[in-house]
Short mmCIF file of C-alpha atoms and ligand atoms in Angstrom, two decimals:
data_model
loop_
_atom_site.label_atom_id
_atom_site.label_comp_id
_atom_site.label_asym_id
_atom_site.label_seq_id
_atom_site.Cartn_x
_atom_site.Cartn_y
_atom_site.Cartn_z
CA MET A 1 -56.98 -89.58 88.38
CA VAL A 2 -55.06 -86.31 87.94
CA GLU A 3 -53.29 -85.95 92.28
CA ALA A 4 -53.49 -82.85 93.40
CA LEU A 5 -49.71 -81.50 95.59
CA PRO A 6 -49.87 -84.73 98.08
CA ASP A 7 -47.90 -84.71 101.14
CA TRP A 8 -44.56 -86.04 99.39
CA ASP A 9 -43.49 -89.41 101.22
CA SER A 10 -39.81 -88.92 99.65
CA GLU A 11 -38.32 -87.83 96.41
CA TYR A 12 -35.78 -88.39 93.62
CA ASP A 13 -34.29 -86.52 91.22
CA VAL A 14 -36.04 -88.67 88.81
CA ILE A 15 -38.41 -91.81 88.72
CA VAL A 16 -38.81 -94.26 85.87
CA VAL A 17 -42.20 -96.18 85.93
CA GLY A 18 -41.57 -100.45 84.63
CA TYR A 19 -38.11 -101.80 85.39
CA GLY A 20 -37.48 -103.92 81.33
CA TYR A 21 -35.39 -102.67 79.71
CA ALA A 22 -36.60 -99.36 78.77
CA GLY A 23 -36.57 -98.14 82.32
CA ALA A 24 -33.01 -99.88 83.30
CA THR A 25 -31.25 -97.70 80.14
CA ALA A 26 -33.47 -94.83 81.31
CA ALA A 27 -32.49 -95.05 85.34
CA ILE A 28 -28.86 -96.28 84.52
CA THR A 29 -28.40 -93.54 82.02
CA ALA A 30 -29.53 -91.17 84.49
CA HIS A 31 -27.60 -92.57 87.17
CA ASP A 32 -25.00 -92.10 85.60
CA ALA A 33 -25.85 -88.55 85.23
CA GLY A 34 -25.77 -87.78 88.66
CA ALA A 35 -29.29 -88.36 89.25
CA LYS A 36 -31.01 -90.16 91.94
CA VAL A 37 -32.90 -92.48 90.56
CA LEU A 38 -35.69 -94.52 91.42
CA LEU A 39 -37.15 -97.14 89.53
CA LEU A 40 -40.46 -98.15 90.79
CA GLU A 41 -42.53 -102.09 89.04
CA LYS A 42 -44.99 -103.24 89.42
CA ALA A 43 -44.99 -107.01 89.23
CA PRO A 44 -42.55 -108.85 92.37
CA GLU A 45 -39.10 -109.46 91.88
CA THR A 46 -40.21 -113.31 91.19
CA ASP A 47 -41.86 -111.84 87.82
CA LYS A 48 -39.73 -109.31 87.55
CA GLY A 49 -38.11 -108.07 83.81
CA GLY A 50 -41.61 -107.55 81.71
CA ASN A 51 -41.82 -108.09 78.06
CA SER A 52 -38.04 -107.43 77.85
CA ARG A 53 -36.50 -110.29 79.97
CA VAL A 54 -38.82 -113.13 78.34
CA SER A 55 -37.68 -111.76 75.05
CA ALA A 56 -36.26 -114.36 72.18
CA ASN A 57 -33.39 -110.86 73.53
CA LEU A 58 -32.71 -109.71 69.84
CA VAL A 59 -32.06 -106.45 69.52
CA PHE A 60 -31.52 -104.78 65.82
CA TRP A 61 -28.68 -103.01 64.74
CA PRO A 62 -28.41 -100.88 62.22
CA ASN A 63 -24.90 -100.94 60.88
CA ASP A 64 -25.08 -98.20 58.40
CA ILE A 65 -27.71 -94.70 59.68
CA LEU A 66 -28.59 -93.08 55.90
CA MET A 67 -29.98 -96.83 54.99
CA ALA A 68 -31.55 -97.15 58.55
CA LYS A 69 -33.44 -93.89 57.97
CA ALA A 70 -34.09 -94.99 54.24
CA TYR A 71 -35.60 -98.91 56.06
CA PHE A 72 -37.55 -97.17 58.64
CA ARG A 73 -39.25 -95.16 55.90
CA ALA A 74 -39.97 -98.10 54.29
CA LEU A 75 -41.28 -99.83 56.64
CA ALA A 76 -43.57 -97.05 58.29
CA GLY A 77 -44.72 -96.65 54.05
CA PRO A 78 -47.90 -94.44 54.10
CA TYR A 79 -47.74 -93.87 58.48
CA THR A 80 -44.18 -92.30 57.86
CA ASP A 81 -46.20 -88.43 57.31
CA ASP A 82 -46.61 -89.11 61.13
CA ILE A 83 -43.45 -89.00 61.98
CA SER A 84 -41.22 -86.14 61.78
CA ASP A 85 -37.82 -86.23 60.41
CA GLY A 86 -35.84 -85.05 63.60
CA MET A 87 -37.61 -88.47 64.96
CA ILE A 88 -36.61 -90.56 62.60
CA ASP A 89 -32.44 -88.78 62.65
CA VAL A 90 -32.83 -90.10 66.32
CA TRP A 91 -34.30 -93.25 66.23
CA ALA A 92 -31.24 -94.49 63.66
CA THR A 93 -28.27 -92.07 65.65
CA GLU A 94 -29.56 -94.09 68.56
CA MET A 95 -30.04 -97.40 67.11
CA HIS A 96 -26.36 -96.75 65.84
CA ALA A 97 -24.87 -96.25 68.42
CA ASN A 98 -26.27 -99.59 70.76
CA ARG A 99 -24.29 -101.64 69.52
CA ALA A 100 -21.12 -99.35 71.46
CA TRP A 101 -23.07 -99.32 74.51
CA LEU A 102 -23.94 -102.58 74.61
CA GLU A 103 -20.53 -103.87 74.30
CA ASN A 104 -19.35 -101.66 76.92
CA LEU A 105 -21.65 -103.46 79.82
CA GLY A 106 -20.14 -106.32 78.65
CA MET A 107 -22.33 -107.86 75.52
CA THR A 108 -20.52 -110.23 72.44
CA PRO A 109 -22.64 -109.25 70.66
CA PHE A 110 -23.55 -111.90 67.98
CA ASP A 111 -24.85 -111.52 64.04
CA LEU A 112 -27.61 -113.19 62.59
CA PRO A 113 -29.40 -113.30 59.34
CA TYR A 114 -32.93 -112.06 59.67
CA ILE A 115 -33.14 -109.52 56.89
CA GLU A 116 -37.67 -109.57 57.45
CA PHE A 117 -38.16 -107.43 54.60
CA PRO A 118 -35.13 -107.32 52.38
CA GLU A 119 -37.11 -106.72 49.37
CA MET A 120 -37.06 -102.94 50.74
CA ALA A 121 -34.94 -100.18 50.31
CA GLY A 122 -32.25 -99.78 53.45
CA SER A 123 -32.21 -103.47 54.36
CA GLU A 124 -28.95 -104.41 53.47
CA CYS A 125 -28.17 -102.21 56.54
CA VAL A 126 -30.04 -104.77 59.28
CA ARG A 127 -27.91 -106.63 61.57
CA VAL A 128 -29.75 -108.54 63.86
CA LEU A 129 -27.83 -108.61 67.50
CA MET A 130 -27.77 -111.24 70.10
CA ASN A 131 -25.40 -112.23 73.62
CA GLY A 132 -23.36 -114.78 71.58
CA PRO A 133 -24.24 -117.26 69.74
CA GLY A 134 -26.19 -120.50 71.58
CA PRO A 135 -29.87 -120.10 71.45
CA MET A 136 -32.52 -116.88 70.87
CA GLY A 137 -33.83 -116.65 73.98
CA GLY A 138 -32.63 -117.61 77.35
CA GLU A 139 -31.90 -114.01 78.93
CA ARG A 140 -28.66 -113.62 78.44
CA LEU A 141 -29.07 -109.97 77.45
CA TRP A 142 -31.61 -109.58 80.34
CA ARG A 143 -28.62 -110.58 82.93
CA ILE A 144 -26.04 -108.22 81.50
CA ILE A 145 -28.75 -105.26 81.76
CA GLU A 146 -29.68 -106.58 85.17
CA ALA A 147 -26.42 -106.63 86.58
CA ALA A 148 -25.62 -102.92 85.56
CA VAL A 149 -28.88 -102.18 87.37
CA ALA A 150 -27.40 -103.80 90.63
CA ALA A 151 -23.87 -102.13 90.16
CA ARG A 152 -24.94 -98.81 90.82
CA ASP A 153 -27.00 -96.64 93.18
CA ILE A 154 -31.03 -97.54 91.81
CA ALA A 155 -33.21 -98.13 94.22
CA VAL A 156 -36.07 -101.06 93.00
CA LEU A 157 -39.33 -100.81 94.25
CA TYR A 158 -40.94 -103.83 93.38
CA GLN A 159 -44.84 -104.56 93.75
CA SER A 160 -45.07 -100.69 93.36
CA PRO A 161 -47.28 -99.79 90.66
CA ALA A 162 -47.53 -96.86 89.42
CA VAL A 163 -51.46 -95.39 90.10
CA SER A 164 -50.95 -91.90 88.76
CA LEU A 165 -49.05 -88.67 87.94
CA VAL A 166 -49.21 -85.76 89.88
CA LYS A 167 -49.14 -82.94 87.89
CA ASP A 168 -49.45 -79.26 88.54
CA ASP A 169 -50.95 -76.18 85.75
CA CYS A 170 -47.84 -77.26 84.06
CA GLN A 171 -45.30 -80.13 84.49
CA ILE A 172 -44.90 -83.71 86.60
CA LEU A 173 -44.49 -83.58 89.85
CA GLY A 174 -43.97 -87.03 90.82
CA VAL A 175 -45.89 -89.90 91.21
CA VAL A 176 -48.84 -91.55 93.29
CA THR A 177 -48.08 -95.35 93.31
CA GLU A 178 -49.13 -98.06 96.09
CA GLN A 179 -47.42 -100.06 97.93
CA HIS A 180 -49.23 -102.43 100.21
CA GLY A 181 -52.66 -100.54 99.92
CA GLU A 182 -51.45 -97.39 101.29
CA ARG A 183 -50.78 -94.75 98.27
CA VAL A 184 -47.77 -93.78 98.01
CA ALA A 185 -46.54 -90.27 96.78
CA ILE A 186 -43.21 -90.06 95.53
CA ARG A 187 -41.67 -87.06 94.10
CA ALA A 188 -40.21 -86.26 91.29
CA LYS A 189 -37.55 -83.29 91.48
CA ARG A 190 -36.41 -83.82 87.46
CA ALA A 191 -38.49 -85.52 86.73
CA VAL A 192 -40.68 -89.14 85.66
CA VAL A 193 -39.86 -91.57 83.06
CA LEU A 194 -43.28 -93.89 81.59
CA THR A 195 -41.30 -96.71 80.36
CA CYS A 196 -44.31 -99.31 81.31
CA GLY A 197 -44.64 -100.95 78.48
CA GLY A 198 -47.44 -101.77 76.67
CA PHE A 199 -51.34 -102.46 76.94
CA GLU A 200 -51.35 -106.41 75.98
CA ASN A 201 -53.15 -107.65 79.08
CA ASN A 202 -55.49 -104.90 78.78
CA PRO A 203 -58.89 -106.76 76.71
CA ALA A 204 -61.00 -103.62 76.60
CA MET A 205 -58.32 -101.37 75.08
CA VAL A 206 -57.23 -104.60 72.76
CA ARG A 207 -60.97 -104.17 71.73
CA ASN A 208 -60.78 -100.39 71.10
CA TYR A 209 -57.58 -100.38 69.29
CA VAL A 210 -56.68 -103.32 67.75
CA ASP A 211 -58.01 -103.66 64.07
CA GLY A 212 -60.22 -106.94 63.70
CA LEU A 213 -59.09 -108.88 66.69
CA PRO A 214 -61.36 -108.46 69.46
CA ARG A 215 -59.52 -111.96 71.34
CA ILE A 216 -56.29 -112.27 71.90
CA PHE A 217 -53.83 -113.59 74.07
CA PRO A 218 -50.26 -111.75 75.37
CA ASN A 219 -47.45 -114.78 74.66
CA GLY A 220 -45.34 -112.19 77.13
CA THR A 221 -45.90 -110.30 81.07
CA PRO A 222 -49.03 -110.39 82.50
CA TYR A 223 -48.02 -107.15 83.92
CA ASN A 224 -48.73 -104.48 81.14
CA THR A 225 -51.96 -103.67 81.82
CA GLY A 226 -52.23 -100.48 79.43
CA ASP A 227 -51.32 -97.99 82.96
CA GLY A 228 -48.99 -96.12 80.98
CA ILE A 229 -51.80 -95.23 78.47
CA ARG A 230 -53.61 -94.88 81.03
CA MET A 231 -51.38 -92.41 83.73
CA GLY A 232 -50.70 -90.78 79.71
CA LEU A 233 -54.29 -89.66 78.75
CA GLU A 234 -55.17 -88.39 82.76
CA VAL A 235 -52.73 -86.18 81.64
CA GLY A 236 -53.13 -84.64 78.62
CA ALA A 237 -51.33 -87.43 75.92
CA GLN A 238 -52.20 -87.82 72.84
CA LEU A 239 -51.89 -91.20 71.85
CA TRP A 240 -49.83 -93.28 68.42
CA HIS A 241 -49.79 -95.73 67.06
CA MET A 242 -52.23 -97.63 68.93
CA ASN A 243 -53.32 -99.99 66.40
CA ASN A 244 -49.90 -101.23 65.70
CA ILE A 245 -49.51 -104.46 67.79
CA SER A 246 -46.50 -107.77 67.01
CA GLY A 247 -48.74 -110.67 66.34
CA PRO A 248 -51.24 -112.61 65.43
CA ILE A 249 -48.85 -116.19 66.36
CA LEU A 250 -50.89 -118.53 66.55
CA SER A 251 -50.58 -120.08 69.98
CA PHE A 252 -52.39 -121.80 72.56
CA LYS A 253 -53.91 -120.32 75.52
CA ALA A 254 -54.35 -122.92 78.32
CA PRO A 255 -57.88 -122.17 80.61
CA GLU A 256 -54.82 -122.88 83.71
CA ILE A 257 -51.95 -121.01 82.02
CA ALA A 258 -51.86 -117.46 82.51
CA VAL A 259 -50.07 -116.38 78.92
CA ALA A 260 -50.24 -118.28 75.80
CA GLN A 261 -47.67 -120.87 74.10
CA TRP A 262 -46.90 -121.36 70.72
CA LEU A 263 -47.16 -123.54 68.94
CA ASN A 264 -44.34 -126.90 67.80
CA LEU A 265 -46.10 -128.10 65.22
CA PRO A 266 -44.83 -131.65 65.28
CA LYS A 267 -43.76 -133.33 61.61
CA GLY A 268 -46.50 -135.38 61.33
CA THR A 269 -48.90 -133.17 58.33
CA SER A 270 -52.82 -134.62 58.27
CA TYR A 271 -53.87 -131.76 60.10
CA LEU A 272 -55.63 -128.61 59.50
CA PHE A 273 -56.97 -125.48 60.21
CA VAL A 274 -61.12 -125.19 60.55
CA ALA A 275 -62.48 -122.07 61.78
CA ARG A 276 -66.10 -121.78 63.94
CA ASP A 277 -67.72 -122.26 60.69
CA GLY A 278 -65.87 -125.71 59.76
CA SER A 279 -63.93 -123.83 57.19
CA ARG A 280 -60.64 -124.74 56.06
CA PHE A 281 -59.22 -120.76 55.62
CA THR A 282 -55.92 -121.43 55.12
CA MET A 283 -52.75 -122.59 54.15
CA GLU A 284 -51.73 -124.03 57.34
CA GLY A 285 -47.87 -122.80 57.07
CA ASP A 286 -48.12 -119.59 56.17
CA PRO A 287 -45.93 -117.32 57.53
CA CYS A 288 -48.15 -115.46 58.79
CA ILE A 289 -50.35 -118.06 61.01
CA THR A 290 -47.24 -119.07 62.62
CA GLY A 291 -45.68 -115.62 63.31
CA ASP A 292 -43.07 -114.71 60.93
CA LEU A 293 -43.10 -111.29 60.19
CA HIS A 294 -44.68 -110.07 62.53
CA GLY A 295 -48.55 -110.14 61.88
CA LYS A 296 -49.01 -108.53 58.81
CA VAL A 297 -49.35 -110.23 55.34
CA LYS A 298 -49.07 -108.76 51.34
CA ARG A 299 -52.23 -109.47 49.92
CA HIS A 300 -52.96 -108.17 46.79
CA GLY A 301 -49.93 -105.91 46.62
CA TYR A 302 -50.81 -104.44 49.82
CA TRP A 303 -49.02 -104.96 53.44
CA GLY A 304 -51.86 -104.91 55.84
CA GLN A 305 -52.19 -106.34 59.47
CA GLN A 306 -53.33 -110.43 59.63
CA VAL A 307 -56.48 -110.87 60.97
CA LEU A 308 -57.46 -114.58 61.89
CA PRO A 309 -60.78 -115.80 62.65
CA ILE A 310 -61.55 -116.89 66.12
CA PRO A 311 -61.34 -119.43 66.86
CA ILE A 312 -59.80 -121.93 65.02
CA TYR A 313 -59.50 -125.05 65.15
CA MET A 314 -56.46 -127.42 64.56
CA ILE A 315 -58.38 -130.52 63.98
CA PHE A 316 -56.10 -133.93 63.05
CA ASP A 317 -55.65 -137.71 63.90
CA GLU A 318 -54.16 -140.00 65.49
CA ASP A 319 -51.02 -140.60 62.72
CA PHE A 320 -50.93 -137.06 63.57
CA ARG A 321 -50.91 -137.61 67.53
CA LYS A 322 -48.75 -139.56 67.75
CA SER A 323 -45.71 -137.48 66.33
CA GLY A 324 -44.63 -134.85 68.47
CA HIS A 325 -46.27 -132.46 70.74
CA ILE A 326 -48.01 -129.73 69.14
CA GLY A 327 -47.48 -127.31 72.53
CA ARG A 328 -44.34 -125.87 72.81
CA ALA A 329 -41.74 -124.57 75.64
CA THR A 330 -39.59 -121.58 74.61
CA ALA A 331 -38.47 -118.52 75.42
CA ASP A 332 -41.33 -116.93 76.61
CA TRP A 333 -42.84 -116.07 80.48
CA ASP A 334 -43.38 -120.04 81.72
CA VAL A 335 -39.84 -120.29 80.85
CA SER A 336 -38.72 -117.48 82.31
CA HIS A 337 -40.36 -117.87 85.26
CA GLY A 338 -40.64 -121.94 86.49
CA ASN A 339 -44.18 -122.91 85.50
CA LEU A 340 -43.01 -124.42 82.29
CA TYR A 341 -45.82 -127.16 81.64
CA ASN A 342 -43.78 -129.52 80.09
CA TRP A 343 -46.57 -131.19 77.28
CA SER A 344 -46.56 -134.54 76.09
CA ASP A 345 -44.51 -135.67 73.22
CA ASP A 346 -48.07 -138.10 72.53
CA ASN A 347 -50.15 -134.91 73.50
CA LEU A 348 -51.94 -137.84 75.75
CA ARG A 349 -51.76 -135.80 78.91
CA GLU A 350 -53.27 -132.68 76.83
CA VAL A 351 -56.13 -135.10 75.51
CA GLU A 352 -56.63 -136.54 79.31
CA LYS A 353 -56.70 -132.64 80.76
CA GLY A 354 -59.33 -132.00 78.03
CA TRP A 355 -57.57 -129.25 76.42
CA ILE A 356 -57.55 -132.13 73.30
CA LYS A 357 -61.00 -133.12 72.59
CA LYS A 358 -61.16 -136.81 70.91
CA ALA A 359 -63.77 -138.65 69.05
CA ASP A 360 -64.29 -141.45 66.75
CA THR A 361 -66.08 -139.69 63.83
CA MET A 362 -65.60 -136.37 62.78
CA GLU A 363 -69.00 -135.78 63.63
CA ALA A 364 -68.71 -137.11 66.74
CA LEU A 365 -65.87 -134.44 66.98
CA ALA A 366 -67.73 -131.80 65.31
CA ALA A 367 -70.67 -131.70 68.07
CA LEU A 368 -68.09 -131.61 71.26
CA ILE A 369 -66.32 -128.70 69.65
CA ASP A 370 -69.62 -127.42 68.96
CA ILE A 371 -69.03 -126.70 64.74
CA PRO A 372 -71.58 -127.86 61.58
CA ALA A 373 -70.96 -131.89 60.91
CA LYS A 374 -71.43 -130.93 57.85
CA ALA A 375 -69.36 -128.68 56.90
CA LEU A 376 -65.97 -129.87 59.28
CA VAL A 377 -66.94 -133.17 57.22
CA GLY A 378 -66.94 -131.51 54.71
CA SER A 379 -64.01 -129.65 54.87
CA VAL A 380 -62.06 -132.66 55.97
CA ALA A 381 -62.55 -134.45 52.46
CA ARG A 382 -61.08 -131.75 50.72
CA PHE A 383 -58.94 -131.70 52.26
CA ASP A 384 -57.83 -134.94 52.01
CA ALA A 385 -58.11 -135.34 48.35
CA LEU A 386 -56.15 -132.75 47.87
CA ALA A 387 -53.67 -134.28 49.95
CA VAL A 388 -53.85 -137.39 47.54
CA ALA A 389 -54.02 -135.95 44.35
CA GLY A 390 -50.75 -134.16 45.68
CA GLU A 391 -51.42 -130.48 44.67
CA ASP A 392 -53.33 -128.03 46.90
CA THR A 393 -55.03 -126.07 44.65
CA ASP A 394 -57.29 -124.18 47.24
CA TRP A 395 -54.58 -122.87 49.63
CA GLY A 396 -51.35 -123.59 48.21
CA ARG A 397 -49.57 -126.06 51.14
CA SER A 398 -46.63 -128.27 50.13
CA ALA A 399 -47.61 -131.83 48.72
CA GLY A 400 -45.15 -133.32 51.42
CA LYS A 401 -46.61 -131.29 53.45
CA MET A 402 -50.18 -133.39 53.21
CA ALA A 403 -51.60 -136.29 54.06
CA PRO A 404 -55.46 -137.40 54.72
CA LEU A 405 -56.88 -137.71 57.89
CA ALA A 406 -56.81 -141.83 57.49
CA VAL A 407 -56.42 -142.86 61.18
CA PRO A 408 -59.09 -143.17 63.40
CA PRO A 409 -59.30 -141.75 66.18
CA PHE A 410 -59.91 -137.66 65.63
CA TYR A 411 -59.13 -135.26 67.65
CA ALA A 412 -59.30 -130.94 67.66
CA ILE A 413 -57.98 -127.76 69.66
CA GLU A 414 -59.01 -125.15 70.38
CA LEU A 415 -55.81 -122.21 69.47
CA THR A 416 -56.08 -118.87 69.48
CA PRO A 417 -54.81 -115.75 68.02
CA ALA A 418 -51.95 -114.59 70.79
CA PHE A 419 -49.15 -110.85 70.80
CA VAL A 420 -45.99 -110.68 72.02
CA ASN A 421 -46.08 -107.05 72.56
CA THR A 422 -48.04 -103.83 71.67
CA GLN A 423 -46.57 -100.73 70.29
CA GLY A 424 -49.12 -98.34 70.83
CA GLY A 425 -49.17 -95.75 73.83
CA PRO A 426 -48.48 -91.82 74.71
CA ARG A 427 -46.94 -89.78 71.29
CA ARG A 428 -43.05 -89.48 72.08
CA ASN A 429 -40.52 -86.50 70.61
CA GLU A 430 -37.02 -86.47 69.66
CA HIS A 431 -35.75 -86.18 72.86
CA ALA A 432 -38.54 -88.53 74.29
CA GLN A 433 -41.04 -85.81 75.45
CA VAL A 434 -44.26 -86.92 75.81
CA ILE A 435 -46.41 -85.16 73.78
CA SER A 436 -50.12 -83.56 74.61
CA THR A 437 -52.89 -83.61 72.46
CA ASN A 438 -52.40 -79.86 71.81
CA GLY A 439 -48.19 -80.99 69.82
CA THR A 440 -46.31 -79.50 73.44
CA PRO A 441 -44.25 -81.21 75.23
CA ILE A 442 -46.14 -82.23 78.92
CA GLY A 443 -43.46 -80.64 81.19
CA ARG A 444 -41.14 -83.36 83.47
CA LEU A 445 -42.69 -85.82 81.44
CA PHE A 446 -40.40 -88.33 79.55
CA SER A 447 -40.99 -92.15 77.70
CA ALA A 448 -39.36 -94.94 76.12
CA GLY A 449 -39.84 -98.69 74.98
CA GLU A 450 -43.21 -99.67 73.47
CA LEU A 451 -45.51 -98.08 75.59
CA GLY A 452 -45.53 -95.74 72.83
CA SER A 453 -43.15 -96.56 70.08
CA ILE A 454 -41.95 -94.84 67.55
CA TYR A 455 -43.14 -98.12 64.97
CA SER A 456 -46.26 -97.47 62.57
CA PHE A 457 -46.48 -100.87 60.43
CA LEU A 458 -44.09 -103.18 59.45
CA TYR A 459 -41.95 -103.77 62.02
CA GLN A 460 -37.90 -105.29 62.04
CA GLY A 461 -37.54 -107.63 64.38
CA GLY A 462 -35.50 -106.52 67.03
CA ALA A 463 -36.58 -103.21 66.25
CA ASN A 464 -38.35 -103.07 70.38
CA ILE A 465 -35.15 -104.29 72.15
CA GLY A 466 -33.24 -101.31 70.33
CA GLU A 467 -35.42 -97.93 70.47
CA CYS A 468 -36.06 -99.25 74.03
CA PHE A 469 -32.31 -98.73 74.43
CA ALA A 470 -32.09 -95.99 72.31
CA PHE A 471 -35.28 -93.79 72.76
CA GLY A 472 -34.14 -95.26 77.27
CA ARG A 473 -30.87 -93.61 76.71
CA ILE A 474 -32.46 -90.17 75.57
CA ALA A 475 -35.48 -90.78 77.82
CA GLY A 476 -32.29 -90.86 81.07
CA ARG A 477 -30.34 -87.62 79.70
CA ASN A 478 -32.09 -85.54 79.05
CA ALA A 479 -34.36 -86.48 82.65
CA ALA A 480 -31.29 -86.22 84.77
CA ALA A 481 -30.57 -83.37 82.91
CA MET A 482 -34.19 -81.11 83.74
CA ALA A 483 -33.30 -78.25 86.58
CA PRO A 484 -34.93 -79.40 89.95
CA ALA A 485 -38.96 -78.32 89.57
CA LEU A 486 -39.76 -75.63 92.55
CA SER A 487 -40.55 -77.24 96.17
CA ALA A 488 -44.85 -76.62 96.51
CA ALA A 489 -43.54 -74.39 99.56
CA LYS A 490 -40.95 -72.55 97.17
CA GLN A 491 -43.91 -72.43 94.28
CA LEU A 492 -45.96 -70.22 96.63
CA ALA A 493 -42.95 -68.26 97.45
CA ALA A 494 -42.56 -67.00 93.92
C1 FAD B 501 -41.59 -113.69 73.78
C2 FAD B 501 -41.43 -112.68 72.89
C3 FAD B 501 -40.47 -112.61 72.19
C4 FAD B 501 -40.05 -111.09 71.91
N1 FAD B 501 -38.70 -111.32 71.36
C5 FAD B 501 -37.91 -109.84 71.15
C6 FAD B 501 -37.03 -109.72 70.64
O1 FAD B 501 -35.88 -110.73 70.63
N2 FAD B 501 -36.56 -109.04 70.25
C7 FAD B 501 -37.13 -107.19 70.13
O2 FAD B 501 -37.35 -106.20 69.34
N3 FAD B 501 -38.39 -107.49 70.70
C8 FAD B 501 -38.62 -108.78 71.01
N4 FAD B 501 -39.83 -108.60 72.03
C9 FAD B 501 -40.76 -107.32 72.30
C10 FAD B 501 -39.58 -107.01 73.39
O3 FAD B 501 -39.34 -108.15 74.54
C11 FAD B 501 -40.73 -105.82 74.25
O4 FAD B 501 -41.11 -104.61 72.92
C12 FAD B 501 -39.59 -104.67 75.19
O5 FAD B 501 -38.98 -105.85 75.29
C13 FAD B 501 -40.31 -103.59 75.72
O6 FAD B 501 -39.62 -102.81 76.38
P1 FAD B 501 -40.24 -102.72 77.34
O7 FAD B 501 -38.93 -102.20 78.53
O8 FAD B 501 -40.65 -101.67 76.71
O9 FAD B 501 -41.09 -103.09 78.86
P2 FAD B 501 -41.12 -104.18 79.37
O10 FAD B 501 -40.27 -105.45 79.79
O11 FAD B 501 -42.58 -105.39 78.87
O12 FAD B 501 -41.49 -104.05 80.28
C14 FAD B 501 -42.49 -102.37 81.10
C15 FAD B 501 -42.06 -103.11 83.00
O13 FAD B 501 -43.09 -102.40 83.48
C16 FAD B 501 -44.51 -102.84 84.78
N5 FAD B 501 -45.11 -101.92 85.15
C17 FAD B 501 -46.76 -102.02 83.73
N6 FAD B 501 -47.00 -101.61 84.97
C18 FAD B 501 -46.75 -100.80 85.74
C19 FAD B 501 -46.72 -99.68 86.52
N7 FAD B 501 -48.65 -99.27 86.76
N8 FAD B 501 -45.74 -99.24 87.73
C20 FAD B 501 -44.52 -99.47 87.76
N9 FAD B 501 -44.47 -100.91 86.67
C21 FAD B 501 -44.82 -101.07 85.44
C22 FAD B 501 -44.31 -104.67 84.22
O14 FAD B 501 -44.37 -105.31 84.98
C23 FAD B 501 -42.69 -104.43 82.71
O15 FAD B 501 -42.09 -104.68 84.15
C24 FAD B 501 -40.19 -109.65 72.23
C25 FAD B 501 -41.81 -109.98 73.00
C26 FAD B 501 -42.09 -111.39 73.49
C27 FAD B 501 -43.19 -111.62 74.79
#
């Protein structure tokens, strides 16, 4: 709902909605340009940080601007037509500027060899940075950005979701937030910056916008529910890149845990995946199933979105059950927020919980998971025969990585597609202004980050966080540079 002009409870120069990397960067930049800044965050402080905090904290840094533009265009493929040259120029320049900006804040860049599409034009420019050597994730970069916010006079309000934007005929004047059940109107004298993430946790938007994956669970923050898309639509924003997601990644979703967990396929080889009809549908180590290439797959010479059957069952035998834990704890939401689930090494705790079903025969297992017994028995027999023959003529799994399911009892665990983030949202231009349906910027409204990301198709790892910093700076700079809007009284007098 767009608000009529309210009585303001407080006022700032710039209000930034959502405190992940994009919001932090916009706030830091606007502050350093002299603005009085408020960061509004929906989550409580204990759950702070959005996808940014729980990410692998990798930053794509192009070491050459011209090559970066070529790589961007190659990845966007047919979608390049919708992205202006000016936008691509600014993206490449600001992505290149990220390294110096981060070093200035205290990052020690450490290069990781991770060129996702080496065959694409310009790919030689790809450097992916972590904050110092060591394992990925672990919040090491997040802590630097958080410290930079804390070191400045930037007001941060947690548990304060923006619920609507206040707009007059031509511009945004402030934000209505909800605090402890009360609606509070906060005036933004210069501008509002939307950095409140994607729609990973909005099932209706997922069904509407994501091709072929009507049920998919997030691996990251549960607080990104598409609020920026709703608020953008309410003030006439145009949407773009709504069908582009980073995923699917085959994961496990426990009913009692908010987000899905990536898998940790152990060394054992006596397992296969089947769909609801009992058929084996893939090579189990397919990189697009395990999350590489961010869910895009090349088939028949054509790149497209990977879709997966829902649900997927992993079927295995006693040998595999003993070979190591199937679930994993990684740089995800649960680890960062102290809710780490400690998956048992032999998977028996999960059998007891009922997450893994167990039966003495394949027929009985099929009955437990409600799939056709004949089809499951047939798929397993075929898999066993291929494993014995040493050649997977059906799906091309390496001979050394498959063994017959020979040792009962047998087990099944239901797996689900999951994703790390969405890319779609209100379209923005090279000044980080949000664009309306008629193609003009909406006055005093900016955005950055995965909300309305520039990425439309193939995706280079590290590019989302890079974009948060690049467009966060542009948004913060331009928001702070706006001349103050006239107060309501002055507007009436004018
Ligand atoms: C497990 C995982 C690993 C990843 N690894 C990488 C990686 O290594 N490199 C990379 O480039 N990308 C990675 N990504 C993607 C990347 O982390 C995100 O796209 C990026 O961090 C998004 O930053 P953001 O600031 O736009 O949004 P977020 O960091 O998600 O922040 C948005 C914030 O807005 C808040 N919010 C939502 N609604 C409202 C509202 N109404 N009012 C106020 N606040 C609101 C949310 O609570 C949240 O704190 C990963 C994602 C995940 C989940």
